[in-house]
Amino acid sequence: MSKAIANSIKSVVYSGASAQYVENYEAKQQFAKLGSDWDDEDDSLLAEVKREIKRHYLKAQNYTCAYCRQKIVVEHNGAWDTEHVAPKDTYPGFMFVPENLCLSCKDCNGAKSNKPVLVNKSRRTFPKKSKDYTICHPHFDVYSDHIRVVGEAVLYLPRTKKGQALIEMCGLLRFVYGFADYEVSDLNIGTKVVALGTALQNAQSGFEQIAIAQMLRTMVDDGLRAAARKQLEKI
Ligand SMILES: [Zn+2]
C-alpha cells in the first residue's frame, strides 16, 4: 500500500493544442456537450488531450489509484482508467475540468460507474469545495482524513461519512470479501476473520468498530452459506 499521495493530487495544466481544444469544448453550449464526446475515436486532438491527462495523473498520483490507493506500476494506458469524479455522462460540462479528473484502477472505476457524487445534483457550475461532494474527493480532500487503510489485510475503515460513502461506492470491501461473488474458502475466511478481529481490537473509533463488526457479520454469513452449499453438493 502506497502512501505516495499524502495530500490531494496536483491538477493537470493543458498545453498547446490541448489547451485550445479544451477551451473550444468549454465554450460550447451546455446542450451540445455529451458524455459520449469523450469516446470519439476519430478525433485525433481529443486523443492527444486524453494522453496528456493520463501522462500527467500517472505521475501526479505516482501510479496509485485515487480511490483504493493500490499502486500499479504499469505504463500501458489500458491498465488505467481516466476517471471523472462527477460522471461525464451526467455532467459532460465538467469533462475536462482538471479537478474533476484523476486516474483509477479498473475495479474502482467499474464499481463507481455513474453513481451520483454531488450534494446538489443539478449543479451547472463546477463544484470546487469538499462539502459539495458526498464522497471524499481526490482533489478537495485528504484521503487519510476520511479513510484509514489497515495493514496487510487491506482493510478500508471509514473515518467519516464521506469516507464510508467512497468505500461503498468503489466497492473497496472487495479486498476483504474476495473478488468473486463473495465466495470464500474455509481457509480464507479463518484468516480474514482473525485479521478483522485484530483490527476490531485496534479500532480507533466507534465508527470503525461498527464498520468492522458489519464486515465480520457479512463474512461469517457468507462463510456459513458457502459451507452449507458445499455440504449440499456432497449429498
Ligand atoms: Zn482502485
mmCIF file of C-alpha atoms and ligand atoms in Angstrom:
data_model
loop_
_atom_site.group_PDB
_atom_site.id
_atom_site.type_symbol
_atom_site.label_atom_id
_atom_site.label_comp_id
_atom_site.label_asym_id
_atom_site.label_seq_id
_atom_site.Cartn_x
_atom_site.Cartn_y
_atom_site.Cartn_z
ATOM 1 C CA MET A 1 0.000 0.000 0.000
ATOM 2 C CA SER A 2 1.457 3.277 -1.087
ATOM 3 C CA LYS A 3 1.253 6.430 0.893
ATOM 4 C CA ALA A 4 2.691 8.312 -2.051
ATOM 5 C CA ILE A 5 -0.255 10.642 -2.419
ATOM 6 C CA ALA A 6 -0.116 12.158 1.019
ATOM 7 C CA ASN A 7 -2.398 15.008 0.200
ATOM 8 C CA SER A 8 -4.605 15.956 -2.670
ATOM 9 C CA ILE A 9 -3.488 15.450 -6.261
ATOM 10 C CA LYS A 10 -1.827 18.133 -8.393
ATOM 11 C CA SER A 11 -4.137 19.131 -11.260
ATOM 12 C CA VAL A 12 -3.309 18.836 -14.947
ATOM 13 C CA VAL A 13 -2.454 22.056 -16.806
ATOM 14 C CA TYR A 14 -3.229 21.655 -20.503
ATOM 15 C CA SER A 15 -0.639 22.768 -23.005
ATOM 16 C CA GLY A 16 -0.619 23.894 -26.617
ATOM 17 C CA ALA A 17 -3.247 22.338 -28.857
ATOM 18 C CA SER A 18 -4.822 20.523 -25.899
ATOM 19 C CA ALA A 19 -5.464 23.798 -24.075
ATOM 20 C CA GLN A 20 -7.115 25.184 -27.203
ATOM 21 C CA TYR A 21 -9.223 22.049 -27.621
ATOM 22 C CA VAL A 22 -10.488 22.222 -24.045
ATOM 23 C CA GLU A 23 -11.199 25.943 -24.359
ATOM 24 C CA ASN A 24 -13.252 25.324 -27.506
ATOM 25 C CA TYR A 25 -15.144 22.483 -25.872
ATOM 26 C CA GLU A 26 -15.972 24.509 -22.798
ATOM 27 C CA ALA A 27 -17.245 27.368 -24.961
ATOM 28 C CA LYS A 28 -19.885 25.088 -26.494
ATOM 29 C CA GLN A 29 -23.486 25.396 -25.367
ATOM 30 C CA GLN A 30 -24.457 23.125 -22.494
ATOM 31 C CA PHE A 31 -26.889 21.096 -24.633
ATOM 32 C CA ALA A 32 -24.177 20.434 -27.246
ATOM 33 C CA LYS A 33 -21.983 18.584 -24.734
ATOM 34 C CA LEU A 34 -22.485 14.865 -24.246
ATOM 35 C CA GLY A 35 -20.718 12.226 -22.162
ATOM 36 C CA SER A 36 -20.129 10.248 -25.351
ATOM 37 C CA ASP A 37 -17.960 13.112 -26.711
ATOM 38 C CA TRP A 38 -15.173 11.541 -24.678
ATOM 39 C CA ASP A 39 -15.273 8.375 -26.776
ATOM 40 C CA ASP A 40 -14.969 9.946 -30.242
ATOM 41 C CA GLU A 41 -12.195 7.800 -31.661
ATOM 42 C CA ASP A 42 -11.875 9.776 -34.896
ATOM 43 C CA ASP A 43 -10.803 12.942 -33.099
ATOM 44 C CA SER A 44 -7.010 12.986 -33.006
ATOM 45 C CA LEU A 45 -6.859 16.219 -30.984
ATOM 46 C CA LEU A 46 -9.084 14.667 -28.330
ATOM 47 C CA ALA A 47 -6.807 11.602 -28.305
ATOM 48 C CA GLU A 48 -3.877 13.895 -27.515
ATOM 49 C CA VAL A 49 -5.822 15.648 -24.724
ATOM 50 C CA LYS A 50 -6.608 12.257 -23.210
ATOM 51 C CA ARG A 51 -2.966 11.194 -23.486
ATOM 52 C CA GLU A 52 -1.894 14.387 -21.763
ATOM 53 C CA ILE A 53 -4.367 13.782 -18.939
ATOM 54 C CA LYS A 54 -3.143 10.213 -18.428
ATOM 55 C CA ARG A 55 0.526 11.142 -18.562
ATOM 56 C CA HIS A 56 0.019 13.907 -16.024
ATOM 57 C CA TYR A 57 -2.014 11.947 -13.495
ATOM 58 C CA LEU A 58 0.129 8.809 -13.709
ATOM 59 C CA LYS A 59 2.979 10.949 -12.427
ATOM 60 C CA ALA A 60 0.928 13.154 -10.073
ATOM 61 C CA GLN A 61 -0.588 10.067 -8.438
ATOM 62 C CA ASN A 62 2.615 8.065 -8.575
ATOM 63 C CA TYR A 63 0.906 5.097 -10.244
ATOM 64 C CA THR A 64 -1.571 4.870 -7.381
ATOM 65 C CA CYS A 65 -5.338 4.520 -7.749
ATOM 66 C CA ALA A 66 -7.090 7.625 -6.401
ATOM 67 C CA TYR A 67 -9.704 5.522 -4.608
ATOM 68 C CA CYS A 68 -8.231 2.241 -3.365
ATOM 69 C CA ARG A 69 -4.664 3.616 -3.194
ATOM 70 C CA GLN A 70 -3.218 0.451 -4.674
ATOM 71 C CA LYS A 71 -0.013 1.035 -6.571
ATOM 72 C CA ILE A 72 0.044 -0.431 -10.067
ATOM 73 C CA VAL A 73 3.303 0.362 -11.840
ATOM 74 C CA VAL A 74 2.214 -0.102 -15.435
ATOM 75 C CA GLU A 75 2.760 2.473 -18.174
ATOM 76 C CA HIS A 76 0.349 0.845 -20.581
ATOM 77 C CA ASN A 77 -2.692 3.056 -20.959
ATOM 78 C CA GLY A 78 -5.045 0.114 -20.802
ATOM 79 C CA ALA A 79 -4.159 -0.580 -17.178
ATOM 80 C CA TRP A 80 -5.660 2.725 -16.085
ATOM 81 C CA ASP A 81 -8.982 4.430 -16.444
ATOM 82 C CA THR A 82 -9.238 8.173 -16.654
ATOM 83 C CA GLU A 83 -11.813 8.864 -14.027
ATOM 84 C CA HIS A 84 -14.330 11.703 -13.934
ATOM 85 C CA VAL A 85 -15.184 12.248 -10.298
ATOM 86 C CA ALA A 86 -18.544 13.753 -11.230
ATOM 87 C CA PRO A 87 -19.505 11.292 -14.020
ATOM 88 C CA LYS A 88 -19.091 12.631 -17.554
ATOM 89 C CA ASP A 89 -22.388 11.122 -18.676
ATOM 90 C CA THR A 90 -24.252 13.118 -16.050
ATOM 91 C CA TYR A 91 -22.061 16.232 -16.192
ATOM 92 C CA PRO A 92 -20.494 16.485 -19.669
ATOM 93 C CA GLY A 93 -19.766 20.150 -18.923
ATOM 94 C CA PHE A 94 -17.179 19.071 -16.312
ATOM 95 C CA MET A 95 -15.452 16.645 -18.715
ATOM 96 C CA PHE A 96 -12.117 18.475 -18.954
ATOM 97 C CA VAL A 97 -12.112 20.347 -15.650
ATOM 98 C CA PRO A 98 -8.714 19.368 -14.180
ATOM 99 C CA GLU A 99 -10.130 18.986 -10.659
ATOM 100 C CA ASN A 100 -12.755 16.588 -11.948
ATOM 101 C CA LEU A 101 -10.085 14.268 -13.349
ATOM 102 C CA CYS A 102 -7.866 11.598 -11.866
ATOM 103 C CA LEU A 103 -6.820 8.026 -12.616
ATOM 104 C CA SER A 104 -8.333 4.983 -11.034
ATOM 105 C CA CYS A 105 -7.920 1.246 -11.366
ATOM 106 C CA LYS A 106 -10.447 -0.649 -13.460
ATOM 107 C CA ASP A 107 -12.128 -2.189 -10.428
ATOM 108 C CA CYS A 108 -12.742 1.118 -8.659
ATOM 109 C CA ASN A 109 -13.913 2.828 -11.830
ATOM 110 C CA GLY A 110 -16.212 -0.057 -12.696
ATOM 111 C CA ALA A 111 -17.758 -0.064 -9.235
ATOM 112 C CA LYS A 112 -18.160 3.709 -9.088
ATOM 113 C CA SER A 113 -19.628 3.900 -12.606
ATOM 114 C CA ASN A 114 -22.187 6.740 -12.899
ATOM 115 C CA LYS A 115 -23.202 6.815 -9.256
ATOM 116 C CA PRO A 116 -24.041 10.311 -8.008
ATOM 117 C CA VAL A 117 -21.376 12.157 -6.005
ATOM 118 C CA LEU A 118 -22.702 15.709 -5.791
ATOM 119 C CA VAL A 119 -24.653 17.051 -2.842
ATOM 120 C CA ASN A 120 -26.572 19.290 -5.239
ATOM 121 C CA LYS A 121 -27.223 17.014 -8.203
ATOM 122 C CA SER A 122 -28.415 19.779 -10.522
ATOM 123 C CA ARG A 123 -25.232 21.892 -10.333
ATOM 124 C CA ARG A 124 -24.364 23.695 -13.573
ATOM 125 C CA THR A 125 -21.066 25.249 -12.481
ATOM 126 C CA PHE A 126 -18.228 23.020 -11.336
ATOM 127 C CA PRO A 127 -18.354 22.460 -7.548
ATOM 128 C CA LYS A 128 -14.962 23.331 -6.059
ATOM 129 C CA LYS A 129 -15.420 22.598 -2.391
ATOM 130 C CA SER A 130 -15.101 19.438 -0.350
ATOM 131 C CA LYS A 131 -18.550 19.976 1.114
ATOM 132 C CA ASP A 132 -20.086 19.849 -2.391
ATOM 133 C CA TYR A 133 -19.344 16.100 -2.612
ATOM 134 C CA THR A 134 -20.811 13.072 -0.856
ATOM 135 C CA ILE A 135 -17.543 11.099 -1.161
ATOM 136 C CA CYS A 136 -14.032 12.065 -0.153
ATOM 137 C CA HIS A 137 -12.690 13.851 -3.223
ATOM 138 C CA PRO A 138 -9.267 13.156 -4.792
ATOM 139 C CA HIS A 139 -8.569 16.893 -5.178
ATOM 140 C CA PHE A 140 -10.507 18.584 -2.397
ATOM 141 C CA ASP A 141 -9.993 16.162 0.473
ATOM 142 C CA VAL A 142 -7.099 14.470 2.214
ATOM 143 C CA TYR A 143 -7.731 10.729 1.857
ATOM 144 C CA SER A 144 -6.345 9.780 5.258
ATOM 145 C CA ASP A 145 -8.740 12.188 6.981
ATOM 146 C CA HIS A 146 -11.627 10.100 5.682
ATOM 147 C CA ILE A 147 -10.365 6.548 5.319
ATOM 148 C CA ARG A 148 -7.839 4.552 7.310
ATOM 149 C CA VAL A 149 -6.170 1.756 5.377
ATOM 150 C CA VAL A 150 -5.101 -1.022 7.726
ATOM 151 C CA GLY A 151 -2.068 -3.184 7.094
ATOM 152 C CA GLU A 152 -1.792 -6.288 5.036
ATOM 153 C CA ALA A 153 -5.408 -7.278 5.410
ATOM 154 C CA VAL A 154 -6.076 -4.280 3.191
ATOM 155 C CA LEU A 155 -8.945 -3.099 5.265
ATOM 156 C CA TYR A 156 -10.600 0.207 4.490
ATOM 157 C CA LEU A 157 -12.012 1.772 7.604
ATOM 158 C CA PRO A 158 -14.164 4.864 7.407
ATOM 159 C CA ARG A 159 -13.255 7.880 9.500
ATOM 160 C CA THR A 160 -16.102 9.998 8.196
ATOM 161 C CA LYS A 161 -19.346 9.665 6.303
ATOM 162 C CA LYS A 162 -17.560 10.791 3.129
ATOM 163 C CA GLY A 163 -15.007 8.030 3.648
ATOM 164 C CA GLN A 164 -17.769 5.497 4.216
ATOM 165 C CA ALA A 165 -19.501 6.685 1.038
ATOM 166 C CA LEU A 166 -16.321 6.210 -1.021
ATOM 167 C CA ILE A 167 -15.708 2.735 0.428
ATOM 168 C CA GLU A 168 -19.215 1.720 -0.577
ATOM 169 C CA MET A 169 -19.225 3.474 -3.952
ATOM 170 C CA CYS A 170 -15.925 1.981 -5.141
ATOM 171 C CA GLY A 171 -16.583 -1.435 -3.632
ATOM 172 C CA LEU A 172 -13.421 -1.260 -1.505
ATOM 173 C CA LEU A 173 -14.734 -4.049 0.692
ATOM 174 C CA ARG A 174 -13.908 -6.351 -2.232
ATOM 175 C CA PHE A 175 -10.457 -6.649 -0.710
ATOM 176 C CA VAL A 176 -11.918 -8.132 2.441
ATOM 177 C CA TYR A 177 -14.612 -10.294 0.963
ATOM 178 C CA GLY A 178 -12.726 -11.548 -2.079
ATOM 179 C CA PHE A 179 -13.466 -10.736 -5.691
ATOM 180 C CA ALA A 180 -15.901 -13.281 -6.986
ATOM 181 C CA ASP A 181 -19.411 -13.383 -5.562
ATOM 182 C CA TYR A 182 -18.087 -13.058 -2.036
ATOM 183 C CA GLU A 183 -17.146 -16.721 -2.450
ATOM 184 C CA VAL A 184 -14.712 -17.601 0.303
ATOM 185 C CA SER A 185 -12.896 -20.798 1.002
ATOM 186 C CA ASP A 186 -12.866 -22.022 4.584
ATOM 187 C CA LEU A 187 -9.170 -21.270 4.907
ATOM 188 C CA ASN A 188 -9.602 -17.719 3.648
ATOM 189 C CA ILE A 189 -12.412 -16.925 5.961
ATOM 190 C CA GLY A 190 -10.489 -18.082 9.018
ATOM 191 C CA THR A 191 -7.516 -15.875 8.169
ATOM 192 C CA LYS A 192 -9.692 -12.907 7.366
ATOM 193 C CA VAL A 193 -11.839 -13.230 10.486
ATOM 194 C CA VAL A 194 -8.669 -13.234 12.599
ATOM 195 C CA ALA A 195 -7.399 -10.152 10.762
ATOM 196 C CA LEU A 196 -10.702 -8.401 11.289
ATOM 197 C CA GLY A 197 -10.722 -9.399 14.960
ATOM 198 C CA THR A 198 -7.307 -7.817 15.387
ATOM 199 C CA ALA A 199 -8.487 -4.718 13.574
ATOM 200 C CA LEU A 200 -11.518 -4.598 15.871
ATOM 201 C CA GLN A 201 -9.265 -4.679 18.927
ATOM 202 C CA ASN A 202 -7.208 -1.831 17.490
ATOM 203 C CA ALA A 203 -10.159 0.211 16.283
ATOM 204 C CA GLN A 204 -9.601 3.916 16.738
ATOM 205 C CA SER A 205 -13.231 4.967 16.983
ATOM 206 C CA GLY A 206 -16.762 3.724 17.436
ATOM 207 C CA PHE A 207 -17.293 4.420 13.755
ATOM 208 C CA GLU A 208 -14.523 1.961 12.889
ATOM 209 C CA GLN A 209 -15.803 -0.631 15.370
ATOM 210 C CA ILE A 210 -19.220 -0.624 13.751
ATOM 211 C CA ALA A 211 -17.724 -0.905 10.250
ATOM 212 C CA ILE A 212 -15.544 -3.870 11.266
ATOM 213 C CA ALA A 213 -18.414 -5.569 13.091
ATOM 214 C CA GLN A 214 -20.543 -5.286 9.952
ATOM 215 C CA MET A 215 -17.741 -6.760 7.836
ATOM 216 C CA LEU A 216 -17.362 -9.649 10.274
ATOM 217 C CA ARG A 217 -21.061 -10.352 10.177
ATOM 218 C CA THR A 218 -21.207 -10.355 6.383
ATOM 219 C CA MET A 219 -18.138 -12.521 6.169
ATOM 220 C CA VAL A 220 -19.387 -15.077 8.678
ATOM 221 C CA ASP A 221 -22.810 -15.167 6.991
ATOM 222 C CA ASP A 222 -21.209 -15.695 3.596
ATOM 223 C CA GLY A 223 -18.830 -18.291 5.004
ATOM 224 C CA LEU A 224 -21.695 -20.227 6.558
ATOM 225 C CA ARG A 225 -23.659 -20.056 3.328
ATOM 226 C CA ALA A 226 -20.661 -21.257 1.309
ATOM 227 C CA ALA A 227 -20.064 -24.098 3.771
ATOM 228 C CA ALA A 228 -23.746 -25.068 3.600
ATOM 229 C CA ARG A 229 -23.589 -25.072 -0.200
ATOM 230 C CA LYS A 230 -20.569 -27.344 -0.121
ATOM 231 C CA GLN A 231 -22.344 -29.756 2.179
ATOM 232 C CA LEU A 232 -25.363 -29.783 -0.147
ATOM 233 C CA GLU A 233 -23.151 -30.512 -3.141
ATOM 234 C CA LYS A 234 -21.876 -33.649 -1.380
ATOM 235 C CA ILE A 235 -25.377 -35.086 -0.999
HETATM 236 ZN ZN ZN B 1 -8.678 1.333 -7.220
#
